[in-house]
PDB file of C-alpha atoms in Angstrom:
ATOM      1  CA  MET A   1      34.763  -0.725 -44.382  1.00 35.00           C
ATOM      2  CA  VAL A   2      32.112   1.783 -43.339  1.00 45.00           C
ATOM      3  CA  GLN A   3      33.555   4.909 -41.711  1.00 51.00           C
ATOM      4  CA  GLY A   4      31.514   4.473 -38.495  1.00 54.00           C
ATOM      5  CA  GLU A   5      32.804   0.942 -38.064  1.00 53.00           C
ATOM      6  CA  GLU A   6      36.376   2.160 -38.453  1.00 52.00           C
ATOM      7  CA  VAL A   7      35.881   4.781 -35.753  1.00 62.00           C
ATOM      8  CA  MET A   8      34.179   2.423 -33.281  1.00 72.00           C
ATOM      9  CA  SER A   9      36.856  -0.240 -33.715  1.00 76.00           C
ATOM     10  CA  ARG A  10      39.414   2.331 -32.495  1.00 87.00           C
ATOM     11  CA  TRP A  11      37.504   2.979 -29.260  1.00 92.00           C
ATOM     12  CA  ALA A  12      38.580  -0.318 -27.650  1.00 93.00           C
ATOM     13  CA  GLY A  13      41.438   0.420 -25.283  1.00 95.00           C
ATOM     14  CA  LEU A  14      40.716   4.140 -24.872  1.00 97.00           C
ATOM     15  CA  GLU A  15      40.845   5.410 -21.309  1.00 98.00           C
ATOM     16  CA  VAL A  16      37.554   6.710 -19.873  1.00 98.00           C
ATOM     17  CA  TYR A  17      37.521   9.749 -17.575  1.00 98.00           C
ATOM     18  CA  LEU A  18      34.863  11.151 -15.253  1.00 97.00           C
ATOM     19  CA  PRO A  19      33.912  14.837 -15.467  1.00 95.00           C
ATOM     20  CA  THR A  20      36.232  15.420 -12.486  1.00 94.00           C
ATOM     21  CA  GLY A  21      39.207  14.092 -14.468  1.00 95.00           C
ATOM     22  CA  ARG A  22      39.393  10.825 -12.526  1.00 95.00           C
ATOM     23  CA  LYS A  23      40.028   7.697 -14.608  1.00 97.00           C
ATOM     24  CA  LEU A  24      37.078   5.276 -14.656  1.00 97.00           C
ATOM     25  CA  GLY A  25      38.680   2.534 -16.731  1.00 98.00           C
ATOM     26  CA  THR A  26      39.219   1.401 -20.313  1.00 98.00           C
ATOM     27  CA  VAL A  27      36.752   0.907 -23.171  1.00 97.00           C
ATOM     28  CA  TYR A  28      36.317  -2.819 -23.729  1.00 95.00           C
ATOM     29  CA  ASP A  29      33.543  -2.762 -26.322  1.00 93.00           C
ATOM     30  CA  ALA A  30      30.604  -0.781 -27.704  1.00 92.00           C
ATOM     31  CA  VAL A  31      26.933  -1.805 -27.843  1.00 89.00           C
ATOM     32  CA  ILE A  32      25.224  -1.014 -31.136  1.00 87.00           C
ATOM     33  CA  ASP A  33      21.465  -0.869 -31.723  1.00 88.00           C
ATOM     34  CA  THR A  34      21.012  -3.040 -34.809  1.00 87.00           C
ATOM     35  CA  ASN A  35      17.901  -1.154 -35.922  1.00 89.00           C
ATOM     36  CA  THR A  36      19.417   2.329 -35.930  1.00 87.00           C
ATOM     37  CA  LEU A  37      23.119   1.365 -36.112  1.00 83.00           C
ATOM     38  CA  HIS A  38      23.865   3.836 -33.307  1.00 87.00           C
ATOM     39  CA  CYS A  39      26.015   3.220 -30.255  1.00 90.00           C
ATOM     40  CA  THR A  40      23.882   2.870 -27.120  1.00 93.00           C
ATOM     41  CA  HIS A  41      26.521   1.999 -24.485  1.00 95.00           C
ATOM     42  CA  LEU A  42      30.235   1.640 -23.933  1.00 96.00           C
ATOM     43  CA  PHE A  43      31.478  -1.274 -21.829  1.00 95.00           C
ATOM     44  CA  VAL A  44      34.233  -0.080 -19.521  1.00 97.00           C
ATOM     45  CA  CYS A  45      36.639  -2.502 -17.826  1.00 97.00           C
ATOM     46  CA  ASN A  46      39.505  -2.099 -15.338  1.00 96.00           C
ATOM     47  CA  THR A  47      37.413   0.036 -13.009  1.00 95.00           C
ATOM     48  CA  PRO A  48      38.907   0.956  -9.617  1.00 94.00           C
ATOM     49  CA  GLU A  49      37.423  -0.684  -6.516  1.00 89.00           C
ATOM     50  CA  ASP A  50      36.675   2.656  -4.866  1.00 88.00           C
ATOM     51  CA  LEU A  51      34.441   3.654  -7.818  1.00 89.00           C
ATOM     52  CA  VAL A  52      32.814   0.311  -8.658  1.00 88.00           C
ATOM     53  CA  GLU A  53      32.521  -2.377  -5.984  1.00 85.00           C
ATOM     54  CA  GLY A  54      34.065  -5.634  -7.169  1.00 87.00           C
ATOM     55  CA  LYS A  55      35.833  -3.831 -10.048  1.00 90.00           C
ATOM     56  CA  LEU A  56      33.064  -5.048 -12.372  1.00 89.00           C
ATOM     57  CA  HIS A  57      32.729  -3.912 -15.975  1.00 92.00           C
ATOM     58  CA  VAL A  58      30.335  -0.981 -16.305  1.00 94.00           C
ATOM     59  CA  ALA A  59      27.924  -0.249 -19.165  1.00 94.00           C
ATOM     60  CA  VAL A  60      28.029   3.506 -19.669  1.00 96.00           C
ATOM     61  CA  PRO A  61      25.026   4.902 -21.589  1.00 96.00           C
ATOM     62  CA  TRP A  62      25.961   6.843 -24.704  1.00 95.00           C
ATOM     63  CA  ARG A  63      24.126   9.929 -23.400  1.00 96.00           C
ATOM     64  CA  TRP A  64      26.728  10.182 -20.601  1.00 96.00           C
ATOM     65  CA  VAL A  65      29.580  10.551 -23.139  1.00 97.00           C
ATOM     66  CA  ARG A  66      30.713  14.139 -23.717  1.00 97.00           C
ATOM     67  CA  ALA A  67      33.566  13.486 -26.166  1.00 95.00           C
ATOM     68  CA  ILE A  68      35.734  10.778 -27.707  1.00 94.00           C
ATOM     69  CA  ASP A  69      39.137  11.425 -29.226  1.00 92.00           C
ATOM     70  CA  GLU A  70      42.354  10.162 -27.664  1.00 94.00           C
ATOM     71  CA  VAL A  71      40.329   9.449 -24.494  1.00 97.00           C
ATOM     72  CA  VAL A  72      36.631   9.221 -23.601  1.00 97.00           C
ATOM     73  CA  LEU A  73      35.325  12.063 -21.442  1.00 97.00           C
ATOM     74  CA  LEU A  74      32.034  11.579 -19.620  1.00 97.00           C
ATOM     75  CA  ARG A  75      29.564  14.403 -19.014  1.00 97.00           C
ATOM     76  CA  TRP A  76      28.035  12.625 -15.975  1.00 94.00           C
ATOM     77  CA  PHE A  77      28.559   9.603 -13.746  1.00 92.00           C
ATOM     78  CA  PRO A  78      26.491   8.503 -10.727  1.00 88.00           C
ATOM     79  CA  PRO A  79      27.676   9.011  -7.160  1.00 80.00           C
ATOM     80  CA  THR A  80      30.317   6.494  -6.229  1.00 74.00           C
ATOM     81  CA  PRO A  81      31.082   3.924  -5.176  1.00 73.00           C
ATOM     82  CA  ILE A  82      28.538   1.975  -7.184  1.00 71.00           C
ATOM     83  CA  PRO A  83      27.514  -0.923  -4.896  1.00 71.00           C
ATOM     84  CA  LEU A  84      27.627  -4.477  -6.187  1.00 72.00           C
ATOM     85  CA  ASN A  85      24.011  -5.173  -5.168  1.00 72.00           C
ATOM     86  CA  SER A  86      22.271  -2.034  -6.391  1.00 57.00           C
TER      87      SER A  86
END
């Protein structure tokens, strides 16, 4: 298996934290650009209602990710709560 695939397969289930230290949710999946084979977004599930109306899954752009190791730490997240009809 390619090393990048091994790393990305381990991301599912990692907890995602806002820059403030607040938990946003859990990585459900990653979106990969098939032309460049780079990650473009992380899908985050189990979001709290007070951060994301309706507790919907959120697609977090890769550029918002600061670090990934035992958890995912974001460098930025929009003002919350994110309304359902935005």
